[in-house]
PDB file of C-alpha atoms and ligand atoms in Angstrom:
ATOM      1  CA  MET A   1      13.857 -15.920   1.682  1.00 84.00           C
ATOM      2  CA  SER A   2      12.601 -13.194   3.986  1.00 91.00           C
ATOM      3  CA  TRP A   3      10.906  -9.943   3.065  1.00 95.00           C
ATOM      4  CA  GLY A   4      10.796  -6.535   4.691  1.00 97.00           C
ATOM      5  CA  VAL A   5       7.516  -4.723   4.030  1.00 97.00           C
ATOM      6  CA  PHE A   6       7.322  -0.986   4.505  1.00 97.00           C
ATOM      7  CA  ASP A   7       4.507   1.577   4.605  1.00 96.00           C
ATOM      8  CA  SER A   8       3.709   4.829   6.379  1.00 95.00           C
ATOM      9  CA  GLY A   9       1.124   3.089   8.589  1.00 92.00           C
ATOM     10  CA  VAL A  10      -1.437   0.279   8.471  1.00 89.00           C
ATOM     11  CA  GLY A  11      -1.804   0.354   4.671  1.00 91.00           C
ATOM     12  CA  GLY A  12       1.044  -2.057   3.958  1.00 94.00           C
ATOM     13  CA  LEU A  13      -0.815  -4.711   5.921  1.00 91.00           C
ATOM     14  CA  THR A  14      -2.871  -5.182   2.765  1.00 91.00           C
ATOM     15  CA  VAL A  15       0.365  -6.492   1.241  1.00 94.00           C
ATOM     16  CA  VAL A  16       1.069  -8.642   4.315  1.00 93.00           C
ATOM     17  CA  ARG A  17      -2.381 -10.183   4.011  1.00 92.00           C
ATOM     18  CA  ALA A  18      -1.862 -10.904   0.316  1.00 93.00           C
ATOM     19  CA  LEU A  19       1.601 -12.380   1.047  1.00 93.00           C
ATOM     20  CA  ARG A  20       0.252 -14.601   3.823  1.00 90.00           C
ATOM     21  CA  ARG A  21      -2.173 -16.154   1.363  1.00 91.00           C
ATOM     22  CA  ARG A  22       0.470 -16.828  -1.253  1.00 93.00           C
ATOM     23  CA  LEU A  23       3.454 -17.625   0.940  1.00 91.00           C
ATOM     24  CA  PRO A  24       2.183 -18.948   4.282  1.00 88.00           C
ATOM     25  CA  GLY A  25       4.937 -19.032   6.871  1.00 83.00           C
ATOM     26  CA  VAL A  26       7.373 -16.835   4.966  1.00 89.00           C
ATOM     27  CA  ARG A  27       9.479 -14.670   7.282  1.00 91.00           C
ATOM     28  CA  LEU A  28       8.255 -11.062   7.263  1.00 93.00           C
ATOM     29  CA  ALA A  29       9.396  -7.894   8.988  1.00 95.00           C
ATOM     30  CA  TYR A  30       6.849  -5.089   8.714  1.00 95.00           C
ATOM     31  CA  LEU A  31       7.608  -1.426   9.316  1.00 97.00           C
ATOM     32  CA  GLY A  32       4.806   1.120   9.705  1.00 96.00           C
ATOM     33  CA  ASP A  33       6.002   4.695  10.184  1.00 96.00           C
ATOM     34  CA  THR A  34       2.971   5.426  12.340  1.00 94.00           C
ATOM     35  CA  ALA A  35       4.595   8.466  13.979  1.00 95.00           C
ATOM     36  CA  ARG A  36       4.726  10.273  10.640  1.00 96.00           C
ATOM     37  CA  VAL A  37       1.730   8.915   8.681  1.00 93.00           C
ATOM     38  CA  PRO A  38       0.393  10.256   6.305  1.00 94.00           C
ATOM     39  CA  TYR A  39       3.169  10.586   3.742  1.00 97.00           C
ATOM     40  CA  GLY A  40       0.921  11.364   0.800  1.00 95.00           C
ATOM     41  CA  ILE A  41       0.220  14.972   1.752  1.00 94.00           C
ATOM     42  CA  ARG A  42       3.910  15.836   2.264  1.00 96.00           C
ATOM     43  CA  SER A  43       6.519  17.242  -0.105  1.00 97.00           C
ATOM     44  CA  VAL A  44       8.538  14.964  -2.352  1.00 97.00           C
ATOM     45  CA  ASP A  45      11.739  15.923  -0.471  1.00 98.00           C
ATOM     46  CA  THR A  46      10.269  14.861   2.853  1.00 97.00           C
ATOM     47  CA  VAL A  47       8.961  11.537   1.496  1.00 98.00           C
ATOM     48  CA  ARG A  48      12.384  10.836  -0.037  1.00 98.00           C
ATOM     49  CA  ARG A  49      14.075  11.480   3.324  1.00 98.00           C
ATOM     50  CA  TYR A  50      11.648   9.124   5.108  1.00 98.00           C
ATOM     51  CA  ALA A  51      12.184   6.496   2.393  1.00 98.00           C
ATOM     52  CA  ALA A  52      15.976   6.664   2.837  1.00 98.00           C
ATOM     53  CA  GLU A  53      15.556   6.138   6.579  1.00 98.00           C
ATOM     54  CA  ALA A  54      13.323   3.107   6.041  1.00 98.00           C
ATOM     55  CA  ALA A  55      15.846   1.579   3.627  1.00 97.00           C
ATOM     56  CA  ALA A  56      18.616   2.129   6.203  1.00 97.00           C
ATOM     57  CA  PHE A  57      16.444   0.477   8.870  1.00 97.00           C
ATOM     58  CA  PHE A  58      16.014  -2.681   6.795  1.00 97.00           C
ATOM     59  CA  ARG A  59      19.685  -2.702   5.794  1.00 95.00           C
ATOM     60  CA  ARG A  60      20.471  -3.282   9.457  1.00 93.00           C
ATOM     61  CA  ARG A  61      17.907  -6.103   9.768  1.00 92.00           C
ATOM     62  CA  ASP A  62      18.024  -9.679   8.634  1.00 85.00           C
ATOM     63  CA  VAL A  63      15.831  -9.354   5.530  1.00 94.00           C
ATOM     64  CA  GLU A  64      16.815 -10.288   2.004  1.00 94.00           C
ATOM     65  CA  GLY A  65      14.246  -8.407  -0.074  1.00 96.00           C
ATOM     66  CA  LEU A  66      12.207  -5.282   0.450  1.00 98.00           C
ATOM     67  CA  ILE A  67       8.634  -4.553  -0.619  1.00 98.00           C
ATOM     68  CA  VAL A  68       7.740  -0.883  -0.763  1.00 98.00           C
ATOM     69  CA  ALA A  69       4.106  -1.330   0.269  1.00 97.00           C
ATOM     70  CA  CYS A  70       3.409   2.364  -0.141  1.00 97.00           C
ATOM     71  CA  ASN A  71       2.359   3.878  -3.443  1.00 97.00           C
ATOM     72  CA  THR A  72       3.566   7.316  -2.427  1.00 97.00           C
ATOM     73  CA  VAL A  73       7.123   6.076  -1.820  1.00 98.00           C
ATOM     74  CA  SER A  74       6.931   3.851  -4.919  1.00 97.00           C
ATOM     75  CA  ALA A  75       5.878   6.857  -7.010  1.00 97.00           C
ATOM     76  CA  VAL A  76       8.327   9.486  -5.788  1.00 98.00           C
ATOM     77  CA  ALA A  77      11.204   7.769  -3.968  1.00 98.00           C
ATOM     78  CA  LEU A  78      11.775   4.261  -5.338  1.00 98.00           C
ATOM     79  CA  ASP A  79      15.295   5.186  -6.513  1.00 98.00           C
ATOM     80  CA  VAL A  80      16.187   6.265  -2.973  1.00 98.00           C
ATOM     81  CA  VAL A  81      15.100   2.899  -1.559  1.00 98.00           C
ATOM     82  CA  GLU A  82      16.958   1.000  -4.292  1.00 98.00           C
ATOM     83  CA  GLN A  83      20.123   2.942  -3.561  1.00 98.00           C
ATOM     84  CA  GLY A  84      19.786   2.398   0.175  1.00 97.00           C
ATOM     85  CA  PHE A  85      19.035  -1.327   0.218  1.00 98.00           C
ATOM     86  CA  PRO A  86      21.340  -3.991  -1.259  1.00 96.00           C
ATOM     87  CA  GLY A  87      18.754  -6.697  -2.094  1.00 95.00           C
ATOM     88  CA  PRO A  88      15.800  -6.845  -4.486  1.00 96.00           C
ATOM     89  CA  VAL A  89      13.270  -4.040  -4.044  1.00 98.00           C
ATOM     90  CA  LEU A  90       9.663  -4.442  -5.238  1.00 98.00           C
ATOM     91  CA  ASP A  91       7.285  -1.519  -5.641  1.00 97.00           C
ATOM     92  CA  VAL A  92       3.501  -1.391  -5.904  1.00 97.00           C
ATOM     93  CA  VAL A  93       3.089   0.922  -8.913  1.00 97.00           C
ATOM     94  CA  ARG A  94       4.493  -1.298 -11.676  1.00 97.00           C
ATOM     95  CA  PRO A  95       2.443  -4.401 -10.721  1.00 96.00           C
ATOM     96  CA  GLY A  96      -0.623  -2.143 -10.307  1.00 96.00           C
ATOM     97  CA  VAL A  97      -0.179  -0.742 -13.828  1.00 97.00           C
ATOM     98  CA  ALA A  98       0.183  -4.253 -15.261  1.00 97.00           C
ATOM     99  CA  ALA A  99      -2.917  -5.485 -13.427  1.00 97.00           C
ATOM    100  CA  ALA A 100      -4.965  -2.477 -14.607  1.00 98.00           C
ATOM    101  CA  LEU A 101      -3.922  -3.051 -18.225  1.00 98.00           C
ATOM    102  CA  ALA A 102      -5.015  -6.666 -17.939  1.00 97.00           C
ATOM    103  CA  ALA A 103      -8.343  -5.700 -16.343  1.00 98.00           C
ATOM    104  CA  THR A 104      -9.561  -2.841 -18.549  1.00 98.00           C
ATOM    105  CA  ARG A 105     -11.520  -3.449 -21.702  1.00 97.00           C
ATOM    106  CA  SER A 106     -12.344   0.101 -22.752  1.00 97.00           C
ATOM    107  CA  GLY A 107      -8.994   1.627 -21.752  1.00 98.00           C
ATOM    108  CA  ARG A 108     -10.836   4.122 -19.517  1.00 98.00           C
ATOM    109  CA  VAL A 109      -9.087   3.698 -16.190  1.00 98.00           C
ATOM    110  CA  GLY A 110      -9.552   5.535 -12.917  1.00 98.00           C
ATOM    111  CA  VAL A 111      -6.657   5.937 -10.516  1.00 98.00           C
ATOM    112  CA  ILE A 112      -7.129   6.954  -6.903  1.00 98.00           C
ATOM    113  CA  GLY A 113      -4.235   7.664  -4.566  1.00 97.00           C
ATOM    114  CA  THR A 114      -2.631  10.173  -2.261  1.00 96.00           C
ATOM    115  CA  PRO A 115      -2.026  13.746  -3.482  1.00 96.00           C
ATOM    116  CA  ALA A 116       1.700  12.961  -3.949  1.00 96.00           C
ATOM    117  CA  THR A 117       1.004   9.816  -5.983  1.00 97.00           C
ATOM    118  CA  ILE A 118      -1.579  11.542  -8.175  1.00 98.00           C
ATOM    119  CA  ARG A 119       0.691  14.598  -8.696  1.00 97.00           C
ATOM    120  CA  SER A 120       3.543  12.306  -9.759  1.00 97.00           C
ATOM    121  CA  ASP A 121       1.331  10.794 -12.508  1.00 97.00           C
ATOM    122  CA  ALA A 122       3.283   7.537 -12.059  1.00 97.00           C
ATOM    123  CA  TYR A 123       0.215   5.420 -12.845  1.00 97.00           C
ATOM    124  CA  GLY A 124      -0.961   7.619 -15.722  1.00 97.00           C
ATOM    125  CA  ALA A 125       2.483   7.561 -17.338  1.00 98.00           C
ATOM    126  CA  GLY A 126       2.781   3.778 -16.942  1.00 98.00           C
ATOM    127  CA  LEU A 127      -0.680   3.130 -18.362  1.00 98.00           C
ATOM    128  CA  ARG A 128      -0.270   5.465 -21.348  1.00 97.00           C
ATOM    129  CA  ALA A 129       3.219   4.115 -22.123  1.00 98.00           C
ATOM    130  CA  ALA A 130       1.775   0.621 -22.596  1.00 97.00           C
ATOM    131  CA  ARG A 131      -1.548   1.679 -24.085  1.00 97.00           C
ATOM    132  CA  PRO A 132      -1.384   5.111 -25.776  1.00 97.00           C
ATOM    133  CA  ASP A 133      -5.163   5.271 -26.271  1.00 96.00           C
ATOM    134  CA  ALA A 134      -5.809   4.875 -22.534  1.00 97.00           C
ATOM    135  CA  VAL A 135      -7.911   7.572 -20.897  1.00 98.00           C
ATOM    136  CA  VAL A 136      -6.762   7.935 -17.306  1.00 98.00           C
ATOM    137  CA  VAL A 137      -8.903   9.809 -14.792  1.00 98.00           C
ATOM    138  CA  SER A 138      -7.012  10.410 -11.546  1.00 98.00           C
ATOM    139  CA  ARG A 139      -8.279  11.595  -8.209  1.00 98.00           C
ATOM    140  CA  ALA A 140      -6.500  12.211  -4.905  1.00 97.00           C
ATOM    141  CA  CYS A 141      -8.490  10.869  -1.931  1.00 97.00           C
ATOM    142  CA  PRO A 142      -6.527  12.027   1.132  1.00 95.00           C
ATOM    143  CA  LEU A 143      -9.313  11.420   3.685  1.00 97.00           C
ATOM    144  CA  PHE A 144      -9.324   7.686   2.958  1.00 96.00           C
ATOM    145  CA  VAL A 145      -5.978   7.326   4.784  1.00 92.00           C
ATOM    146  CA  PRO A 146      -7.064   8.607   8.223  1.00 92.00           C
ATOM    147  CA  LEU A 147     -10.327   6.662   7.882  1.00 94.00           C
ATOM    148  CA  ALA A 148      -8.323   3.457   7.318  1.00 91.00           C
ATOM    149  CA  GLU A 149      -5.882   4.278  10.133  1.00 85.00           C
ATOM    150  CA  GLU A 150      -8.819   4.762  12.513  1.00 86.00           C
ATOM    151  CA  GLY A 151     -10.582   1.637  11.317  1.00 88.00           C
ATOM    152  CA  TRP A 152     -13.576   3.670  10.042  1.00 92.00           C
ATOM    153  CA  VAL A 153     -14.010   1.442   7.031  1.00 93.00           C
ATOM    154  CA  ASP A 154     -17.772   1.053   6.828  1.00 94.00           C
ATOM    155  CA  GLY A 155     -20.921   3.036   7.484  1.00 95.00           C
ATOM    156  CA  GLU A 156     -22.167   6.462   6.640  1.00 96.00           C
ATOM    157  CA  VAL A 157     -18.997   8.525   6.972  1.00 97.00           C
ATOM    158  CA  PRO A 158     -16.723   6.609   4.551  1.00 98.00           C
ATOM    159  CA  ARG A 159     -19.699   6.195   2.205  1.00 98.00           C
ATOM    160  CA  LEU A 160     -20.229   9.955   1.976  1.00 98.00           C
ATOM    161  CA  VAL A 161     -16.513  10.582   1.477  1.00 98.00           C
ATOM    162  CA  ALA A 162     -16.334   7.900  -1.218  1.00 98.00           C
ATOM    163  CA  ARG A 163     -19.332   9.326  -3.070  1.00 98.00           C
ATOM    164  CA  ARG A 164     -17.742  12.760  -3.181  1.00 98.00           C
ATOM    165  CA  TYR A 165     -14.288  11.535  -4.256  1.00 98.00           C
ATOM    166  CA  LEU A 166     -15.429   8.995  -6.819  1.00 98.00           C
ATOM    167  CA  ALA A 167     -18.096  11.035  -8.632  1.00 98.00           C
ATOM    168  CA  PRO A 168     -15.713  12.230 -11.411  1.00 98.00           C
ATOM    169  CA  LEU A 169     -14.615   8.645 -12.112  1.00 98.00           C
ATOM    170  CA  ILE A 170     -18.210   7.489 -12.395  1.00 98.00           C
ATOM    171  CA  GLU A 171     -19.028  10.430 -14.693  1.00 98.00           C
ATOM    172  CA  ALA A 172     -16.035   9.571 -16.887  1.00 98.00           C
ATOM    173  CA  GLY A 173     -17.338   6.008 -17.329  1.00 98.00           C
ATOM    174  CA  VAL A 174     -14.179   4.185 -16.269  1.00 98.00           C
ATOM    175  CA  ASP A 175     -14.400   0.376 -16.337  1.00 98.00           C
ATOM    176  CA  THR A 176     -11.432  -0.186 -13.998  1.00 98.00           C
ATOM    177  CA  VAL A 177     -10.183   1.670 -10.938  1.00 98.00           C
ATOM    178  CA  VAL A 178      -6.708   1.248  -9.456  1.00 98.00           C
ATOM    179  CA  LEU A 179      -6.597   1.410  -5.675  1.00 97.00           C
ATOM    180  CA  GLY A 180      -3.351   3.343  -5.913  1.00 97.00           C
ATOM    181  CA  CYS A 181      -2.730   3.539  -2.182  1.00 95.00           C
ATOM    182  CA  THR A 182      -2.202   0.522   0.017  1.00 93.00           C
ATOM    183  CA  HIS A 183      -4.570   1.959   2.613  1.00 93.00           C
ATOM    184  CA  TYR A 184      -7.513   1.884   0.229  1.00 95.00           C
ATOM    185  CA  PRO A 185      -8.142  -1.890   0.107  1.00 93.00           C
ATOM    186  CA  LEU A 186      -9.245  -1.548   3.740  1.00 93.00           C
ATOM    187  CA  LEU A 187     -12.135   0.524   2.308  1.00 96.00           C
ATOM    188  CA  ARG A 188     -12.643  -1.781  -0.645  1.00 96.00           C
ATOM    189  CA  ASP A 189     -16.287  -2.615   0.119  1.00 97.00           C
ATOM    190  CA  VAL A 190     -17.355   1.020   0.341  1.00 98.00           C
ATOM    191  CA  ILE A 191     -15.351   1.965  -2.763  1.00 98.00           C
ATOM    192  CA  GLY A 192     -16.763  -1.008  -4.697  1.00 98.00           C
ATOM    193  CA  GLU A 193     -20.356  -0.262  -3.677  1.00 98.00           C
ATOM    194  CA  THR A 194     -19.970   3.382  -4.673  1.00 98.00           C
ATOM    195  CA  LEU A 195     -18.509   2.604  -8.094  1.00 98.00           C
ATOM    196  CA  GLY A 196     -21.029  -0.155  -8.821  1.00 97.00           C
ATOM    197  CA  PRO A 197     -20.693  -3.779  -9.908  1.00 97.00           C
ATOM    198  CA  ASP A 198     -19.471  -3.074 -13.459  1.00 96.00           C
ATOM    199  CA  VAL A 199     -16.236  -1.415 -12.375  1.00 98.00           C
ATOM    200  CA  ARG A 200     -13.260  -3.658 -11.704  1.00 98.00           C
ATOM    201  CA  LEU A 201     -11.033  -2.773  -8.770  1.00 98.00           C
ATOM    202  CA  VAL A 202      -7.296  -3.312  -9.067  1.00 97.00           C
ATOM    203  CA  ASP A 203      -5.531  -3.805  -5.772  1.00 95.00           C
ATOM    204  CA  SER A 204      -1.831  -3.065  -6.134  1.00 88.00           C
ATOM    205  CA  ALA A 205      -1.186  -4.977  -2.885  1.00 92.00           C
ATOM    206  CA  GLU A 206      -2.440  -8.200  -4.460  1.00 92.00           C
ATOM    207  CA  ALA A 207      -0.467  -7.441  -7.612  1.00 93.00           C
ATOM    208  CA  VAL A 208       2.860  -6.960  -5.791  1.00 96.00           C
ATOM    209  CA  ALA A 209       2.268 -10.115  -3.726  1.00 95.00           C
ATOM    210  CA  ASP A 210       2.051 -12.086  -6.979  1.00 94.00           C
ATOM    211  CA  VAL A 211       5.418 -10.647  -8.011  1.00 95.00           C
ATOM    212  CA  ALA A 212       6.919 -11.462  -4.600  1.00 95.00           C
ATOM    213  CA  ARG A 213       5.751 -15.067  -4.868  1.00 94.00           C
ATOM    214  CA  GLY A 214       7.593 -15.370  -8.154  1.00 92.00           C
ATOM    215  CA  ARG A 215      10.733 -13.869  -6.623  1.00 91.00           C
ATOM    216  CA  THR A 216      10.778 -15.922  -3.411  1.00 88.00           C
ATOM    217  CA  THR A 217      13.669 -18.289  -3.854  1.00 78.00           C
ATOM    218  CA  ALA A 218      13.557 -20.624  -0.858  1.00 68.00           C
ATOM    219  CA  PRO A 219      10.324 -22.393   0.117  1.00 55.00           C
ATOM    220  CA  ALA A 220       8.397 -20.808   2.960  1.00 55.00           C
ATOM    221  CA  THR A 221       8.644 -22.396   6.372  1.00 56.00           C
ATOM    222  CA  SER A 222       5.800 -24.693   7.304  1.00 51.00           C
ATOM    223  CA  GLY A 223       2.610 -23.405   8.845  1.00 54.00           C
ATOM    224  CA  GLY A 224       0.666 -20.227   8.302  1.00 54.00           C
ATOM    225  CA  GLY A 225       0.868 -18.656  11.769  1.00 57.00           C
ATOM    226  CA  THR A 226       2.262 -15.269  12.656  1.00 63.00           C
ATOM    227  CA  GLU A 227       5.301 -16.520  14.561  1.00 63.00           C
ATOM    228  CA  HIS A 228       7.475 -15.639  11.572  1.00 76.00           C
ATOM    229  CA  GLU A 229       6.357 -12.029  11.585  1.00 85.00           C
ATOM    230  CA  HIS A 230       7.940  -9.124  13.371  1.00 91.00           C
ATOM    231  CA  CYS A 231       6.149  -5.824  13.343  1.00 94.00           C
ATOM    232  CA  PHE A 232       7.896  -2.496  13.886  1.00 96.00           C
ATOM    233  CA  VAL A 233       6.133   0.842  14.304  1.00 96.00           C
ATOM    234  CA  THR A 234       7.512   4.294  15.019  1.00 96.00           C
ATOM    235  CA  ASP A 235       4.629   5.053  17.394  1.00 94.00           C
ATOM    236  CA  ALA A 236       2.785   2.296  19.199  1.00 89.00           C
ATOM    237  CA  GLY A 237       0.231   4.633  20.804  1.00 84.00           C
ATOM    238  CA  GLY A 238      -2.437   4.689  18.103  1.00 79.00           C
ATOM    239  CA  ALA A 239      -4.947   2.129  16.956  1.00 82.00           C
ATOM    240  CA  PHE A 240      -2.335   0.173  14.975  1.00 86.00           C
ATOM    241  CA  ARG A 241      -2.597  -3.145  16.816  1.00 88.00           C
ATOM    242  CA  GLU A 242      -6.382  -3.078  16.917  1.00 87.00           C
ATOM    243  CA  VAL A 243      -6.791  -2.164  13.231  1.00 85.00           C
ATOM    244  CA  ALA A 244      -4.025  -4.581  12.221  1.00 87.00           C
ATOM    245  CA  GLU A 245      -5.529  -7.520  14.055  1.00 87.00           C
ATOM    246  CA  ARG A 246      -9.022  -6.792  12.796  1.00 82.00           C
ATOM    247  CA  PHE A 247      -7.783  -6.486   9.256  1.00 82.00           C
ATOM    248  CA  LEU A 248      -5.410  -9.447   9.268  1.00 86.00           C
ATOM    249  CA  GLY A 249      -7.846 -11.604  11.207  1.00 82.00           C
ATOM    250  CA  ALA A 250      -5.091 -12.827  13.537  1.00 83.00           C
ATOM    251  CA  PRO A 251      -3.080 -11.475  16.439  1.00 85.00           C
ATOM    252  CA  ILE A 252       0.086  -9.708  15.381  1.00 84.00           C
ATOM    253  CA  GLY A 253       3.087 -11.448  16.864  1.00 78.00           C
ATOM    254  CA  ARG A 254       5.905  -9.249  18.051  1.00 89.00           C
ATOM    255  CA  LEU A 255       5.198  -5.528  18.009  1.00 93.00           C
ATOM    256  CA  GLU A 256       8.127  -3.232  18.707  1.00 94.00           C
ATOM    257  CA  GLN A 257       8.475   0.529  18.678  1.00 95.00           C
ATOM    258  CA  VAL A 258      11.548   1.829  16.887  1.00 96.00           C
ATOM    259  CA  GLU A 259      13.050   5.142  15.899  1.00 95.00           C
ATOM    260  CA  LEU A 260      14.006   5.788  12.298  1.00 94.00           C
ATOM    261  CA  GLY A 261      16.971   7.875  11.370  1.00 81.00           C
ATOM    262  CA  ALA A 262      18.572   7.085  14.750  1.00 63.00           C
TER     263      ALA A 262
HETATM  264  N1  LIG B 301      -0.338   3.701   2.078  1.00 94.35           N
HETATM  265  C1  LIG B 301       0.343   4.735   1.438  1.00 94.35           C
HETATM  266  C2  LIG B 301       0.296   4.734  -0.056  1.00 94.35           C
HETATM  267  O1  LIG B 301       0.102   3.678  -0.607  1.00 94.35           O
HETATM  268  C3  LIG B 301       0.520   6.038   2.041  1.00 94.35           C
HETATM  269  C4  LIG B 301      -0.604   6.718   2.678  1.00 94.35           C
HETATM  270  C5  LIG B 301      -0.051   7.945   3.305  1.00 94.35           C
HETATM  271  O2  LIG B 301       0.820   7.821   4.143  1.00 94.35           O
HETATM  272  O3  LIG B 301      -0.473   9.042   2.898  1.00 94.35           O
HETATM  273  O4  LIG B 301       0.483   5.736  -0.690  1.00 94.35           O
END
């Protein structure tokens, strides 16, 4: 079984990392739409158009299943991807909701994500549907995405940004916070330090990787190297390779620039 993994930029690498741990050697094709990141500040119509183009890209490639490693696309355009891709499609919102429900004790859950994800209320609706007494406090954190893309994941600047964004969640006394954007696990340490040790962090990338493991039909090939990975970006000029390699802790194999919608 081979998986395509798709995000607007480096964020979906958090899913690749989680997949590598669970399915070493599985064949992966990653697409980061680095020419058009960020998605989360754009209109729903635009995100849906980009999502359709990504689905068409993977339809032409040799992948059997697709992981939408982007909460924004999962929240506002999952139907478009499902219509555009013939195989199984996994999203990050549903596994994130399930993991948050398992983690919370008090039912007071914080959700952080892009403006589009927070506006969609996809997490809030999922949490309240399963647990009607849940109190969901949501906050859009748009600056976390460029910080992750630039690799500014520690130090004073992300700490200040995190303090400002997360204050309402701390005031509300949440016991669990969903990292509802696949870029945010890159800033996990800063987010965790800001929220304090009593707050559990739910990483939707880890949650979807668990689902993918359960859905992977054939055993992975032997070995845990990166020779089974092919990485596509729509703009290879930025810091993608550097951030990717630092984050994944290994060189990325084949990196190729492609055009979507062509
Ligand atoms: N990593 C993405 C997400 O999970 C998108 C970030 C962005 O492009 O704004 O929503």
